[in-house]
């Protein structure tokens, strides 16, 4: 069985250290990953929108190659969860937690 080289083992204690709870840390990381994914998707859609035309012509084959290259570039980028986890572990994320009193009142 082949092992993926992109698989990284993370220390759970390091992840939990900043919030004191692994689950809270995962929530922070997942929210940041969602933000990164949305930004990447918007950027990709904007670049691909430049190729949207209603007229079929011979240049379309060349444009398809450019679209493929742009898509391949984005596929090779690190995944949003990886980027968010690295940012979290490096202390680059600012986050705040609701206190217990406010959380109970929100229910």
Coordinates of N, CA and C in Angstrom, one line a residue:
X1 N 0.8 -1.2 0.0 CA 0.0 0.0 0.0 C 0.9 1.2 0.0
X2 N 0.6 2.2 -0.9 CA 1.4 3.4 -1.0 C 1.0 4.4 0.1
X3 N 2.0 5.1 0.6 CA 1.7 6.1 1.6 C 1.8 7.5 1.0
X4 N 0.9 8.3 1.2 CA 0.9 9.6 0.6 C 2.0 10.5 1.3
X5 N 2.7 11.2 0.5 CA 3.8 12.0 1.1 C 3.2 13.3 1.7
X6 N 2.0 13.6 1.4 CA 1.4 14.9 2.0 C 0.8 14.7 3.3
X7 N 0.8 13.5 3.9 CA 0.2 13.2 5.2 C 1.2 13.6 6.2
X8 N 0.7 14.5 7.2 CA 1.5 15.0 8.2 C 0.9 14.6 9.6
X9 N 1.7 14.0 10.4 CA 1.3 13.7 11.8 C 1.4 14.9 12.6
X10 N 0.3 15.3 13.3 CA 0.3 16.5 14.2 C 0.3 16.0 15.6
X11 N 0.9 16.8 16.5 CA 0.9 16.6 17.9 C -0.4 17.2 18.5
X12 N -1.3 16.4 19.0 CA -2.6 16.8 19.5 C -2.4 17.8 20.7
X13 N -1.4 17.6 21.5 CA -1.2 18.4 22.6 C -0.8 19.8 22.2
X14 N 0.0 20.0 21.1 CA 0.4 21.3 20.6 C -0.8 22.0 20.1
X15 N -1.7 21.3 19.4 CA -2.9 21.9 18.8 C -3.8 22.4 20.0
X16 N -4.0 21.6 21.0 CA -4.9 21.9 22.1 C -4.3 23.0 23.0
X17 N -3.0 23.2 23.0 CA -2.3 24.1 23.9 C -2.9 25.5 23.9
X18 N -3.1 26.1 22.7 CA -3.6 27.5 22.6 C -4.9 27.7 23.2
X19 N -5.8 26.7 23.1 CA -7.2 27.0 23.6 C -7.5 26.2 24.9
X20 N -6.7 25.2 25.2 CA -6.9 24.3 26.3 C -7.8 23.2 26.0
X21 N -8.3 23.1 24.8 CA -9.3 22.1 24.4 C -9.1 21.7 23.0
X22 N -8.9 20.5 22.7 CA -8.6 20.1 21.3 C -9.8 20.4 20.4
X23 N -11.0 20.3 20.9 CA -12.2 20.6 20.1 C -12.4 22.0 19.7
X24 N -12.0 22.9 20.7 CA -12.1 24.3 20.4 C -11.0 24.7 19.4
X25 N -9.9 24.1 19.5 CA -8.8 24.3 18.5 C -9.2 23.9 17.1
X26 N -9.9 22.8 17.0 CA -10.3 22.3 15.7 C -11.4 23.2 15.1
X27 N -12.2 23.8 16.0 CA -13.2 24.7 15.5 C -12.5 26.0 14.9
X28 N -11.5 26.5 15.6 CA -10.8 27.7 15.2 C -10.1 27.4 13.8
X29 N -9.5 26.2 13.8 CA -8.8 25.8 12.5 C -9.8 25.7 11.4
X30 N -10.9 25.0 11.6 CA -11.9 24.8 10.6 C -12.5 26.1 10.1
X31 N -12.8 27.0 11.0 CA -13.3 28.3 10.5 C -12.3 29.1 9.6
X32 N -11.0 29.0 10.0 CA -10.0 29.7 9.2 C -9.9 29.0 7.9
X33 N -9.9 27.6 7.9 CA -9.8 26.9 6.6 C -10.9 27.2 5.7
X34 N -12.1 27.4 6.2 CA -13.3 27.8 5.4 C -13.0 29.2 4.8
X35 N -12.5 30.1 5.6 CA -12.2 31.5 5.0 C -11.2 31.4 3.9
X36 N -10.1 30.6 4.1 CA -9.1 30.4 3.0 C -9.7 29.8 1.8
X37 N -10.5 28.8 2.0 CA -11.2 28.1 0.8 C -12.0 29.0 0.0
X38 N -12.8 29.9 0.7 CA -13.7 30.8 0.0 C -12.8 31.8 -0.8
X39 N -11.8 32.3 -0.2 CA -10.9 33.3 -0.9 C -10.3 32.6 -2.1
X40 N -9.8 31.4 -2.0 CA -9.2 30.7 -3.1 C -10.2 30.5 -4.2
X41 N -11.4 30.1 -3.9 CA -12.4 29.8 -4.8 C -12.8 31.1 -5.6
X42 N -12.9 32.2 -4.9 CA -13.3 33.5 -5.5 C -12.2 33.9 -6.5
X43 N -10.9 33.7 -6.0 CA -9.8 34.1 -6.9 C -9.7 33.2 -8.2
X44 N -10.0 31.9 -8.0 CA -10.0 31.0 -9.2 C -11.1 31.4 -10.1
X45 N -12.3 31.6 -9.6 CA -13.4 31.9 -10.4 C -13.2 33.2 -11.2
X46 N -12.6 34.2 -10.5 CA -12.3 35.5 -11.2 C -11.3 35.3 -12.4
X47 N -10.3 34.4 -12.1 CA -9.3 34.2 -13.2 C -10.0 33.4 -14.4
X48 N -10.8 32.4 -14.0 CA -11.5 31.6 -15.1 C -12.6 32.4 -15.8
X49 N -13.1 33.4 -15.1 CA -14.2 34.2 -15.8 C -13.6 35.0 -16.9
X50 N -12.3 35.3 -16.9 CA -11.7 36.0 -18.1 C -11.8 35.2 -19.4
X51 N -12.0 33.9 -19.2 CA -12.0 33.0 -20.4 C -13.4 32.8 -20.9
X52 N -14.4 33.2 -20.2 CA -15.8 33.0 -20.5 C -16.2 33.8 -21.7
X53 N -16.5 33.1 -22.8 CA -17.0 33.8 -24.0 C -18.2 33.1 -24.5
X54 N -19.0 33.8 -25.3 CA -20.2 33.2 -25.9 C -20.0 32.8 -27.3
X55 N -18.8 33.2 -27.9 CA -18.5 32.9 -29.3 C -17.5 31.7 -29.3
X56 N -17.8 30.7 -30.1 CA -16.9 29.6 -30.3 C -15.9 30.0 -31.5
X57 N -14.7 29.8 -31.3 CA -13.7 30.1 -32.3 C -12.5 29.2 -32.2
X58 N -11.5 29.4 -33.1 CA -10.3 28.5 -33.0 C -9.4 28.8 -31.9
X59 N -9.5 30.0 -31.3 CA -8.7 30.3 -30.1 C -9.1 29.6 -28.9
X60 N -10.2 28.9 -28.9 CA -10.8 28.3 -27.8 C -9.8 27.1 -27.3
X61 N -9.2 26.5 -28.2 CA -8.3 25.4 -27.8 C -7.1 25.9 -27.0
X62 N -6.6 27.1 -27.4 CA -5.5 27.7 -26.7 C -5.9 28.2 -25.3
X63 N -7.1 28.7 -25.3 CA -7.7 29.2 -24.0 C -7.9 28.0 -23.0
X64 N -8.3 26.9 -23.6 CA -8.5 25.7 -22.7 C -7.2 25.3 -22.1
X65 N -6.1 25.4 -22.8 CA -4.8 25.1 -22.2 C -4.5 26.0 -21.1
X66 N -4.8 27.3 -21.3 CA -4.5 28.3 -20.2 C -5.4 28.0 -19.0
X67 N -6.6 27.7 -19.2 CA -7.5 27.3 -18.2 C -7.0 26.1 -17.4
X68 N -6.5 25.1 -18.1 CA -6.0 23.9 -17.5 C -4.8 24.2 -16.7
X69 N -3.9 25.1 -17.2 CA -2.7 25.4 -16.4 C -3.1 26.2 -15.1
X70 N -4.1 27.1 -15.2 CA -4.5 27.8 -14.0 C -5.1 26.8 -13.0
X71 N -5.9 25.9 -13.5 CA -6.6 24.9 -12.6 C -5.5 24.0 -12.0
X72 N -4.5 23.6 -12.7 CA -3.4 22.8 -12.2 C -2.7 23.5 -11.1
X73 N -2.4 24.8 -11.3 CA -1.7 25.6 -10.3 C -2.5 25.6 -9.0
X74 N -3.8 25.8 -9.1 CA -4.6 25.8 -7.8 C -4.7 24.4 -7.2
X75 N -4.7 23.4 -8.0 CA -4.7 22.0 -7.4 C -3.4 21.7 -6.7
X76 N -2.3 22.3 -7.1 CA -1.0 22.0 -6.4 C -0.8 22.9 -5.2
X77 N -1.7 23.8 -5.0 CA -1.6 24.7 -3.8 C -1.9 23.8 -2.5
X78 N -1.3 24.2 -1.4 CA -1.6 23.5 -0.2 C -3.1 23.6 0.1
X79 N -3.6 22.6 0.7 CA -5.1 22.5 1.1 C -5.3 23.6 2.2
X80 N -6.5 24.2 2.2 CA -6.9 25.2 3.2 C -6.7 24.7 4.6
X81 N -7.0 23.4 4.9 CA -6.9 22.9 6.2 C -5.4 22.8 6.7
X82 N -4.5 22.5 5.7 CA -3.1 22.5 6.0 C -2.6 23.9 6.4
X83 N -3.0 24.9 5.5 CA -2.6 26.2 5.7 C -3.1 26.8 7.1
X84 N -4.4 26.5 7.4 CA -5.0 27.0 8.6 C -4.3 26.4 9.8
X85 N -4.0 25.1 9.7 CA -3.4 24.4 10.9 C -2.0 25.0 11.1
X86 N -1.2 25.2 10.1 CA 0.1 25.9 10.2 C 0.0 27.2 10.8
X87 N -1.0 28.0 10.3 CA -1.2 29.4 10.9 C -1.5 29.3 12.4
X88 N -2.4 28.4 12.7 CA -2.8 28.2 14.1 C -1.6 27.8 15.0
X89 N -0.8 26.9 14.6 CA 0.3 26.4 15.3 C 1.4 27.4 15.5
X90 N 1.6 28.3 14.5 CA 2.6 29.4 14.5 C 2.1 30.6 15.2
X91 N 0.8 30.6 15.7 CA 0.3 31.7 16.5 C -0.1 32.9 15.6
X92 N -0.4 32.7 14.4 CA -0.7 33.8 13.5 C -2.2 34.1 13.4
X93 N -3.0 33.3 14.1 CA -4.5 33.5 14.1 C -4.9 34.2 15.4
X94 N -5.8 35.2 15.2 CA -6.4 35.9 16.3 C -7.8 35.3 16.4
X95 N -8.2 34.9 17.6 CA -9.5 34.3 17.8 C -9.9 34.7 19.2
X96 N -11.2 34.7 19.4 CA -11.8 34.9 20.8 C -12.9 33.9 21.0
X97 N -13.0 33.4 22.2 CA -14.0 32.5 22.6 C -15.1 33.2 23.4
X98 N -16.3 32.8 23.2 CA -17.4 33.3 24.1 C -17.2 32.7 25.4
X99 N -17.5 33.5 26.4 CA -17.4 33.0 27.8 C -18.7 32.1 28.1
X100 N -18.6 31.3 29.1 CA -19.7 30.4 29.4 C -21.0 31.1 29.7
X101 N -21.0 32.2 30.4 CA -22.2 32.9 30.7 C -22.9 33.3 29.5
X102 N -22.2 33.9 28.5 CA -22.9 34.3 27.2 C -23.3 33.1 26.4
X103 N -22.6 32.1 26.4 CA -23.0 30.9 25.7 C -24.3 30.3 26.2
X104 N -24.4 30.3 27.5 CA -25.6 29.7 28.1 C -26.8 30.6 27.8
X105 N -26.6 31.9 27.8 CA -27.7 32.8 27.5 C -28.1 32.7 26.0
X106 N -27.2 32.4 25.1 CA -27.5 32.3 23.7 C -28.4 31.0 23.4
X107 N -28.4 30.0 24.3 CA -29.2 28.9 24.0 C -30.6 29.2 24.2

